[in-house]
PDB file of C-alpha atoms in Angstrom:
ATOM      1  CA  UNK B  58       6.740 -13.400  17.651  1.00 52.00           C
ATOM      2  CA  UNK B  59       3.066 -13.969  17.471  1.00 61.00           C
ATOM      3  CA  UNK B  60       1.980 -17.403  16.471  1.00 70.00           C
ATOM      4  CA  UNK B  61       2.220 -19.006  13.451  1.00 81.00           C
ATOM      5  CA  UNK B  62      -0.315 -21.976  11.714  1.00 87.00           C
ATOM      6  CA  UNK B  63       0.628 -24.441   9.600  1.00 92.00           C
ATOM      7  CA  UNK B  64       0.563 -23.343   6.263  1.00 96.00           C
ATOM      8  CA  UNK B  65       2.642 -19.692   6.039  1.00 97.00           C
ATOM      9  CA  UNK B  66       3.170 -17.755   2.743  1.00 97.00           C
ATOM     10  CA  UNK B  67       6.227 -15.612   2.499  1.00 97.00           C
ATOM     11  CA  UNK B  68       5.676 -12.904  -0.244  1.00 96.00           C
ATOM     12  CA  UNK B  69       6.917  -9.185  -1.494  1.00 96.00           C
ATOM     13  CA  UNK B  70       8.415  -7.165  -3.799  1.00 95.00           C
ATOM     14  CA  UNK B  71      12.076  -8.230  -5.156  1.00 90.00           C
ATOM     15  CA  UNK B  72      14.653  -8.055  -3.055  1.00 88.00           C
ATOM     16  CA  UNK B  73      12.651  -7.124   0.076  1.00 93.00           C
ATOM     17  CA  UNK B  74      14.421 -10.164   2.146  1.00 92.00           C
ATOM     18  CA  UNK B  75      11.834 -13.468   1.439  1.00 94.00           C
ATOM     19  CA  UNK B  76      13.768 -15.867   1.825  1.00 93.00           C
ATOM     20  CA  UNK B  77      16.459 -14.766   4.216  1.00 95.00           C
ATOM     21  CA  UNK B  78      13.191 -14.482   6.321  1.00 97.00           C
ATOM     22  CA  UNK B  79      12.119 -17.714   4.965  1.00 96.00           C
ATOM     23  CA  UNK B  80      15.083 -19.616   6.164  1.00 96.00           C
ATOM     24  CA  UNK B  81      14.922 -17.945   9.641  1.00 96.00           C
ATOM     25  CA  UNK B  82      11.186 -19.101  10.277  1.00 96.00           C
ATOM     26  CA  UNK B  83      12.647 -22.775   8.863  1.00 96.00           C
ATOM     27  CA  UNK B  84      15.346 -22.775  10.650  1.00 96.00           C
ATOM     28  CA  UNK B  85      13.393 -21.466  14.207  1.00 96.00           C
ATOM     29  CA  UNK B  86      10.742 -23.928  13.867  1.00 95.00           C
ATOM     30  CA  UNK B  87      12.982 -26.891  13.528  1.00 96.00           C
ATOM     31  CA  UNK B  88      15.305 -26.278  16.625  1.00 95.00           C
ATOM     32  CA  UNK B  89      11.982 -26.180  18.780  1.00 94.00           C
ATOM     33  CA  UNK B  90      11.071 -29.580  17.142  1.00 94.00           C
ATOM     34  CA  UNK B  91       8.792 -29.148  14.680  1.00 93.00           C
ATOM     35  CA  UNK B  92       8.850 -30.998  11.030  1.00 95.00           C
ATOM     36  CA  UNK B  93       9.072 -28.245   8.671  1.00 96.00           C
ATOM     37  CA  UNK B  94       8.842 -28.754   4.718  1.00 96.00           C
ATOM     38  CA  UNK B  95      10.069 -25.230   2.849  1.00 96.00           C
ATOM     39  CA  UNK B  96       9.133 -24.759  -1.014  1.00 94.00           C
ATOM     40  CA  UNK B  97      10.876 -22.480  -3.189  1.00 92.00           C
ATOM     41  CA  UNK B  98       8.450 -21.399  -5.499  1.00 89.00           C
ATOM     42  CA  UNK B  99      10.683 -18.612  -7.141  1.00 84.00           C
ATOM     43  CA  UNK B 100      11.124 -19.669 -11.149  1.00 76.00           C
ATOM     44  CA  UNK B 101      11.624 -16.493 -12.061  1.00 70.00           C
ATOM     45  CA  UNK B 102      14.815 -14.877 -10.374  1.00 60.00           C
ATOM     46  CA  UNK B 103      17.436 -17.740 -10.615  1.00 57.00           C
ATOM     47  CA  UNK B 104      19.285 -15.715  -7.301  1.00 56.00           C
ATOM     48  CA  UNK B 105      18.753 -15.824  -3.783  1.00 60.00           C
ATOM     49  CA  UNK B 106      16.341 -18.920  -3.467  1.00 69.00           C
ATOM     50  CA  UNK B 107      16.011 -20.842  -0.880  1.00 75.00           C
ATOM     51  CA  UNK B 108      16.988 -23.944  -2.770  1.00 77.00           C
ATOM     52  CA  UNK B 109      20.530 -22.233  -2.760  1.00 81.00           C
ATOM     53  CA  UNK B 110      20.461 -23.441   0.921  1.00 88.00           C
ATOM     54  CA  UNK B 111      19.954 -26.955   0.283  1.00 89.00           C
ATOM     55  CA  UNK B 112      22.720 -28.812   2.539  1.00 90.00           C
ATOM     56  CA  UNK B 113      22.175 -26.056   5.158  1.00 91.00           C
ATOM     57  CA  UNK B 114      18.675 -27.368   5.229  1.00 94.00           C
ATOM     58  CA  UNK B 115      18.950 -30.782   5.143  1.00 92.00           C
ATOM     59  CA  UNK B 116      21.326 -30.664   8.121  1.00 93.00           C
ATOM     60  CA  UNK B 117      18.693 -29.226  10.177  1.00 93.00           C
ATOM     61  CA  UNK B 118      16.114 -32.040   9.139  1.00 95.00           C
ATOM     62  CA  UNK B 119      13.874 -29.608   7.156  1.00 96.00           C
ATOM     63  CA  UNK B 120      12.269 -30.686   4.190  1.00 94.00           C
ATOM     64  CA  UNK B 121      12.929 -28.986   0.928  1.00 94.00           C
ATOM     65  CA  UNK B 122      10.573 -28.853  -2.465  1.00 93.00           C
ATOM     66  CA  UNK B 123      12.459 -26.684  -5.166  1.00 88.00           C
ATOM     67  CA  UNK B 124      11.693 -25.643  -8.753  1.00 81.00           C
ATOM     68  CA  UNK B 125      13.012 -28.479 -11.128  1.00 65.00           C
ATOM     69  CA  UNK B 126      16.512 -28.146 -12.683  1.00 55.00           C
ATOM     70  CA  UNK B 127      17.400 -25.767  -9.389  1.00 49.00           C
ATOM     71  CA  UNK B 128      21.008 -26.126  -8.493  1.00 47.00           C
ATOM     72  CA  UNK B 129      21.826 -26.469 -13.151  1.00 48.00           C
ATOM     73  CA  UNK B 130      22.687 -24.659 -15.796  1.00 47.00           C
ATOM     74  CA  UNK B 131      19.053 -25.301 -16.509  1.00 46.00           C
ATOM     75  CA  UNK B 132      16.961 -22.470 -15.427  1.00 50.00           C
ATOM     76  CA  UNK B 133      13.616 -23.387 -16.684  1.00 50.00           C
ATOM     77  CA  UNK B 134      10.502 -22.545 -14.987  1.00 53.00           C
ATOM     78  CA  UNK B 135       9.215 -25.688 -13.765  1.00 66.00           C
ATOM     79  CA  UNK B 136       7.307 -26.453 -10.566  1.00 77.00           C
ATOM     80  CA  UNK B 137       7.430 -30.147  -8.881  1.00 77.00           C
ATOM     81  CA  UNK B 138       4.076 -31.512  -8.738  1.00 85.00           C
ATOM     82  CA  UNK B 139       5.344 -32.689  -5.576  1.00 89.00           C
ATOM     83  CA  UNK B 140       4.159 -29.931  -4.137  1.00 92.00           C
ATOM     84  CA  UNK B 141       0.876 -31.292  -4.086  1.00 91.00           C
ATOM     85  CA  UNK B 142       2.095 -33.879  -1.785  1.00 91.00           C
ATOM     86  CA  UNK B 143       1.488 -30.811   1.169  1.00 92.00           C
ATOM     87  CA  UNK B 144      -1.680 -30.541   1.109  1.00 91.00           C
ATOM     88  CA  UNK B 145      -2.797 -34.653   1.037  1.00 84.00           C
ATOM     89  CA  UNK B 146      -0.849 -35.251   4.535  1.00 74.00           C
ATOM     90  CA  UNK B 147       0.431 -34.082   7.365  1.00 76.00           C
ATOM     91  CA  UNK B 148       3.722 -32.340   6.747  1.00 72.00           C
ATOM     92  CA  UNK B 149       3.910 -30.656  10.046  1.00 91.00           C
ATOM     93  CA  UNK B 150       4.794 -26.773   9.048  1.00 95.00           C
ATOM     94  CA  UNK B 151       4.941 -25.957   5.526  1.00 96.00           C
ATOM     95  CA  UNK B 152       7.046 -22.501   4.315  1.00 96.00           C
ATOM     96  CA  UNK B 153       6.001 -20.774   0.674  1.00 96.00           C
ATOM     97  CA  UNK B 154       9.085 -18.561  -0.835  1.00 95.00           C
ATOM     98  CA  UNK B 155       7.217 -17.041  -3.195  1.00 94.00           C
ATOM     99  CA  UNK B 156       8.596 -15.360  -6.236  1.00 88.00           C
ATOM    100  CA  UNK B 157       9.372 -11.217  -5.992  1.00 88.00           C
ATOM    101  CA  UNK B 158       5.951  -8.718  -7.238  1.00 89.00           C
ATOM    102  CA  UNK B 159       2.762 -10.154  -9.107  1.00 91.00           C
ATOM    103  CA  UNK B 160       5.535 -11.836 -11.735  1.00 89.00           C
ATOM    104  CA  UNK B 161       6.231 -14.486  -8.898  1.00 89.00           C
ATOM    105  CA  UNK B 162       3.356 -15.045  -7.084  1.00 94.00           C
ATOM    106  CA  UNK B 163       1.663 -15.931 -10.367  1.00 92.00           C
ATOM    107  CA  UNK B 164       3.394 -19.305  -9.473  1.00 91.00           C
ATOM    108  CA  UNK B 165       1.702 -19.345  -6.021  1.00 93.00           C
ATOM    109  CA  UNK B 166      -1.719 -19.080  -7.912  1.00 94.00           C
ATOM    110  CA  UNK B 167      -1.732 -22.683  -9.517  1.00 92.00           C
ATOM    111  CA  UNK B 168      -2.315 -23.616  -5.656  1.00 94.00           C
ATOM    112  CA  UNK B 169      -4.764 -21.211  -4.654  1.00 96.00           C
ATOM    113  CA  UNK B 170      -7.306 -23.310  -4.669  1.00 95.00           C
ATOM    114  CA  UNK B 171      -5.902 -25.914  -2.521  1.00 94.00           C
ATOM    115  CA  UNK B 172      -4.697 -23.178   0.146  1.00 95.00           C
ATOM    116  CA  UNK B 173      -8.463 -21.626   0.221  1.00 94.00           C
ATOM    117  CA  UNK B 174      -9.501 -25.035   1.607  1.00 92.00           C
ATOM    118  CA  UNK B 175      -7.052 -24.913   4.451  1.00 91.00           C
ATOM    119  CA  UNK B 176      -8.839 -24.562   7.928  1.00 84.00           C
ATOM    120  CA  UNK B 177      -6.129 -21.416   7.942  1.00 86.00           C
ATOM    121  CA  UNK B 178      -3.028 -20.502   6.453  1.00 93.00           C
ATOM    122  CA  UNK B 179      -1.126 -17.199   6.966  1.00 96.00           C
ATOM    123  CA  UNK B 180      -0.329 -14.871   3.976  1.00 97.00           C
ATOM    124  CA  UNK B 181       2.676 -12.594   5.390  1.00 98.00           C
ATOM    125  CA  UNK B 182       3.695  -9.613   3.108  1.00 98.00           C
ATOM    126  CA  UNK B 183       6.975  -8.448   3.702  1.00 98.00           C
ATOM    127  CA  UNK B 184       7.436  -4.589   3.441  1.00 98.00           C
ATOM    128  CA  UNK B 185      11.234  -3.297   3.274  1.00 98.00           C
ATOM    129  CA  UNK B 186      11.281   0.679   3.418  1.00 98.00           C
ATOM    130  CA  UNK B 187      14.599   0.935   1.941  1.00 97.00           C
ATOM    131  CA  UNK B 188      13.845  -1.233  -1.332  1.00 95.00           C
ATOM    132  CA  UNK B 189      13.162   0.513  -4.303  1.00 93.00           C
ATOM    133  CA  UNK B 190       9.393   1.007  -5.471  1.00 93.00           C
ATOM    134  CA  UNK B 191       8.437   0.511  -1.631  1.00 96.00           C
ATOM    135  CA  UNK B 192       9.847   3.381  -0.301  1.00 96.00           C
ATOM    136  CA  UNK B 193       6.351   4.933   0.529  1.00 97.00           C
ATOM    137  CA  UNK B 194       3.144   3.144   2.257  1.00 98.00           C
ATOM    138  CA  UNK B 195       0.744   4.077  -0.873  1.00 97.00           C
ATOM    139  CA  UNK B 196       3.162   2.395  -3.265  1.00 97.00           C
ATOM    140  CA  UNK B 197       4.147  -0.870  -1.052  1.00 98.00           C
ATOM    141  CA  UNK B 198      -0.026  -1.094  -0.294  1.00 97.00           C
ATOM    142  CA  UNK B 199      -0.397  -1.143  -4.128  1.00 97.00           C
ATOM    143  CA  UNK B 200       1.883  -3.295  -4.634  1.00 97.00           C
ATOM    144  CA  UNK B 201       0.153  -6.088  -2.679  1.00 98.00           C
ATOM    145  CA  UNK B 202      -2.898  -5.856  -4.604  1.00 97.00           C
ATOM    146  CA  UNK B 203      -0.768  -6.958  -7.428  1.00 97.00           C
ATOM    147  CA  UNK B 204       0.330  -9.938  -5.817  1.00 97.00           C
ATOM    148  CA  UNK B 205      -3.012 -10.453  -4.052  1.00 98.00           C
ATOM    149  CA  UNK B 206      -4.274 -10.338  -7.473  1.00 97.00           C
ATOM    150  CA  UNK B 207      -1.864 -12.755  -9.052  1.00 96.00           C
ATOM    151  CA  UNK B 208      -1.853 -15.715  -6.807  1.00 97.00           C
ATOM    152  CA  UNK B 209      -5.918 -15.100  -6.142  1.00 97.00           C
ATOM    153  CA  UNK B 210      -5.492 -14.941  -2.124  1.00 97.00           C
ATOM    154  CA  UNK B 211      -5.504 -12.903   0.113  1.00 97.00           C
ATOM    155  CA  UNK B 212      -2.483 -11.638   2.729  1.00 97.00           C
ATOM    156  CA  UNK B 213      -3.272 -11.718   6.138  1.00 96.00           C
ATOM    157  CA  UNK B 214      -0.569  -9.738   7.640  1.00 97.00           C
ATOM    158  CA  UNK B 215       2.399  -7.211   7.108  1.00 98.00           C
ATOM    159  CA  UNK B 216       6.310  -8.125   8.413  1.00 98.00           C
ATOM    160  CA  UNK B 217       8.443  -5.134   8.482  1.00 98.00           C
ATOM    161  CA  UNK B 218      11.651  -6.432   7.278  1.00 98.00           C
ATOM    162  CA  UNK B 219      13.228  -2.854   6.728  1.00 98.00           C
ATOM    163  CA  UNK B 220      17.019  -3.396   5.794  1.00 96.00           C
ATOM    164  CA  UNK B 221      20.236  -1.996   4.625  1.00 94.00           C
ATOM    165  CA  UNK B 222      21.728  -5.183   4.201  1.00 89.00           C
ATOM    166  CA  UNK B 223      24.987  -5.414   6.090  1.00 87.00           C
ATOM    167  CA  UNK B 224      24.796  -1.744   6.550  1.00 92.00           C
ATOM    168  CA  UNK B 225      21.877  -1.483   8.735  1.00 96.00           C
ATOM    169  CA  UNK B 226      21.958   0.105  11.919  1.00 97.00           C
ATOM    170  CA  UNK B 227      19.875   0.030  14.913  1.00 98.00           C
ATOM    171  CA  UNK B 228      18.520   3.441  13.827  1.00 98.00           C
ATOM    172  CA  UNK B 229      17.701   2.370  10.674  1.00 98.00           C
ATOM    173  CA  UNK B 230      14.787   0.005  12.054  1.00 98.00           C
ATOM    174  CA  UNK B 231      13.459   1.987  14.347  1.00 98.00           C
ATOM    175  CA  UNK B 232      13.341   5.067  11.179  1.00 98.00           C
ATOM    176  CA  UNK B 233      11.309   2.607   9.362  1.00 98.00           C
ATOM    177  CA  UNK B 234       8.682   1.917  12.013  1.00 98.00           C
ATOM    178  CA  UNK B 235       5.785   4.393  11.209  1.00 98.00           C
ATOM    179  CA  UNK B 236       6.387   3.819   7.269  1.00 98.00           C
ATOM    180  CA  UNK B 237       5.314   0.051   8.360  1.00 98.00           C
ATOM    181  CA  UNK B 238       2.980   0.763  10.894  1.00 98.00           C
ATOM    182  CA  UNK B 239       0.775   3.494   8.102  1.00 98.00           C
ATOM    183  CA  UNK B 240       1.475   0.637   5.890  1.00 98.00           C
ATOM    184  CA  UNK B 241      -0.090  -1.947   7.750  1.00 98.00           C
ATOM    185  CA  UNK B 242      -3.278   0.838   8.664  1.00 98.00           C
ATOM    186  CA  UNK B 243      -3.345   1.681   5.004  1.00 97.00           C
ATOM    187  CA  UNK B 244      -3.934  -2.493   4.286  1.00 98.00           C
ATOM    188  CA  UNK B 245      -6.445  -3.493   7.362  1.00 98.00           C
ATOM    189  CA  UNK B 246      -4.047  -5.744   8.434  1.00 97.00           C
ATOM    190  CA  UNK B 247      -1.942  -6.303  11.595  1.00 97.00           C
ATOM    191  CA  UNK B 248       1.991  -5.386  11.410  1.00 97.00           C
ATOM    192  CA  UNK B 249       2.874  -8.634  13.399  1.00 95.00           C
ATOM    193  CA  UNK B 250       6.585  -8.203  13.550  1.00 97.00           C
ATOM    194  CA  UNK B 251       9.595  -6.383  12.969  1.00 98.00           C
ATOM    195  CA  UNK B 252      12.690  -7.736  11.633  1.00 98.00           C
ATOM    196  CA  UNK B 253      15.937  -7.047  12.792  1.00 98.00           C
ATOM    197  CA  UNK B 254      19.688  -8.441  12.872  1.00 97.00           C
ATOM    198  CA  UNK B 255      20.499 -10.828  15.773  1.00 96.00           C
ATOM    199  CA  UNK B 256      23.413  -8.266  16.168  1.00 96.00           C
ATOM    200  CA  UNK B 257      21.015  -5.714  17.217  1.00 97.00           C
ATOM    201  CA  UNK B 258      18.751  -7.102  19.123  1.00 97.00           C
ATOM    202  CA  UNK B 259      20.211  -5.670  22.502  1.00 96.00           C
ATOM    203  CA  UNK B 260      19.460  -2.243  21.083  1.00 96.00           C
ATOM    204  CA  UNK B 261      16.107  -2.517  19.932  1.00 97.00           C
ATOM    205  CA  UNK B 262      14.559  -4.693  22.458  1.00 95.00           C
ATOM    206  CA  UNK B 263      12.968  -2.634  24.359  1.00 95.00           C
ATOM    207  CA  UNK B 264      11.989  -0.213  21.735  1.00 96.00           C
ATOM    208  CA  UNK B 265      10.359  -2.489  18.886  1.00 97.00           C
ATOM    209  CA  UNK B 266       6.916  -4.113  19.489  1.00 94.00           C
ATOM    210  CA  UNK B 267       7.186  -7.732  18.486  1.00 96.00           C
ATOM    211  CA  UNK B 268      10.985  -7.988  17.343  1.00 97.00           C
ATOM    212  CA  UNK B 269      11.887 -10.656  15.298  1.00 97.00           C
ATOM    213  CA  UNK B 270      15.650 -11.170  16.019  1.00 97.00           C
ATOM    214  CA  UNK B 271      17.219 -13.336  12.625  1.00 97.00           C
ATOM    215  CA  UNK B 272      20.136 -14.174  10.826  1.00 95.00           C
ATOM    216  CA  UNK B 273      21.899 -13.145   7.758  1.00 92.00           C
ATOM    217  CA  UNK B 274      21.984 -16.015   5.739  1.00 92.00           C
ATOM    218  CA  UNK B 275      21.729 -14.661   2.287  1.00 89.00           C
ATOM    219  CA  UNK B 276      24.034 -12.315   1.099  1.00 79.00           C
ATOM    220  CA  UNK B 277      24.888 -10.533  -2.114  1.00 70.00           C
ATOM    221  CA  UNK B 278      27.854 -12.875  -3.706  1.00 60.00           C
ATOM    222  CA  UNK B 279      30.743  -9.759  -3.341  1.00 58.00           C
ATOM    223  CA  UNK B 280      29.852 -10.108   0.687  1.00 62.00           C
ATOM    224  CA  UNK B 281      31.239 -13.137   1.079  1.00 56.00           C
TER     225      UNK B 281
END
């Protein structure tokens, strides 16, 4: 996995696998020692947030800022303005799950301007061939631009997170490896990993440039 600053945005369309692959860079980051602070910045799909993992975070020492009312049968969209707290001191590693398409990352625009003052931050847009409305490279490249547009920075590079959910297969990744690699062409930006389940890593190894082995952690509610 290539390196990672301090400050890492985790953004695409709905669905695409955010902040499963959210909770893996969290979760990654903490066992090697560093202080990690996630924010769930998703107010506008109440499911599959990384807030759901609360306990599961806090047992691992990682830091979590969540939309106000998470976790009630209050769903209103309201950001902490603890959030601020970030960018005054040092918080170690700090994790953005932004909100699915330009709807969510509308949410990430409040604190554009404090992100464009960061020495760096990384803005990683995660493509998933199988998801619906990102099926092709011209449609998944235009939907960036949306969310570029919408939280008024810029990405700075592509994750393949291709996925079947509990159905995918080894073959599956490596089928969705020159839909992310035009992708990434198509965008100017490098494809810095590829996602795949821990369960498969034997099989792809050797055949998947920068292979991000992770695990499931969020999974549709008739899974379980």
């Amino acid at each position: 996995m290539h390196a990672l600053g301090k400050f890492i945005i985790v953004c695409g369309h709905y669905g695409c696998g955010k902040t499963n692959f959210s909770l893996n860079l969290a979760f990654d980051l903490a066992n090697k020692g560093e202080k990690v602070t996630l924010i769930d910045l998703d107010i506008v799909n109440p499911y599959f947030r990384s807030s759901d993992y609360a306990s599961l975070l806090e047992e691992k020492g990682i830091r979590l800022i969540a939309p106000v009312f998470a976790h009630s049968n209050v769903d209103i969209p309201s950001l902490p303005t603890e959030i601020y707290s970030v960018f005054a001191r040092n918080e170690g590693t700090v994790i953005f799950d932004v909100g699915g398409d330009d709807a969510g990352a509308t949410a990430l625009g409040r604190f554009s301007g404090h992100i464009r003052k960061l020495p760096e931050y990384q803005m990683l847009y995660l493509i998933n061939k199988y998801r619906i409305l990102t099926t092709r490279p011209a449609e998944t490249a235009a939907l960036l631009r949306e969310i570029e547009a919408a939280s008024r920075l810029k990405a700075t590079a592509v994750v393949n997170n291709s996925h079947l959910q509990g159905l995918t297969t080894a073959e599956d990744i490596l089928n969705a490896l020159p839909y992310a690699e035009e992708t990434a062409r198509d965008l100017s930006l490098p494809l810095w990993m590829t996602t795949a389940p821990r369960a498969l890593e034997h099989e792809l190894s050797e055949q998947v440039k920068n292979l991000y082995p992770i695990e499931i952690y969020v999974k549709p509610p008739w899974a379980d």
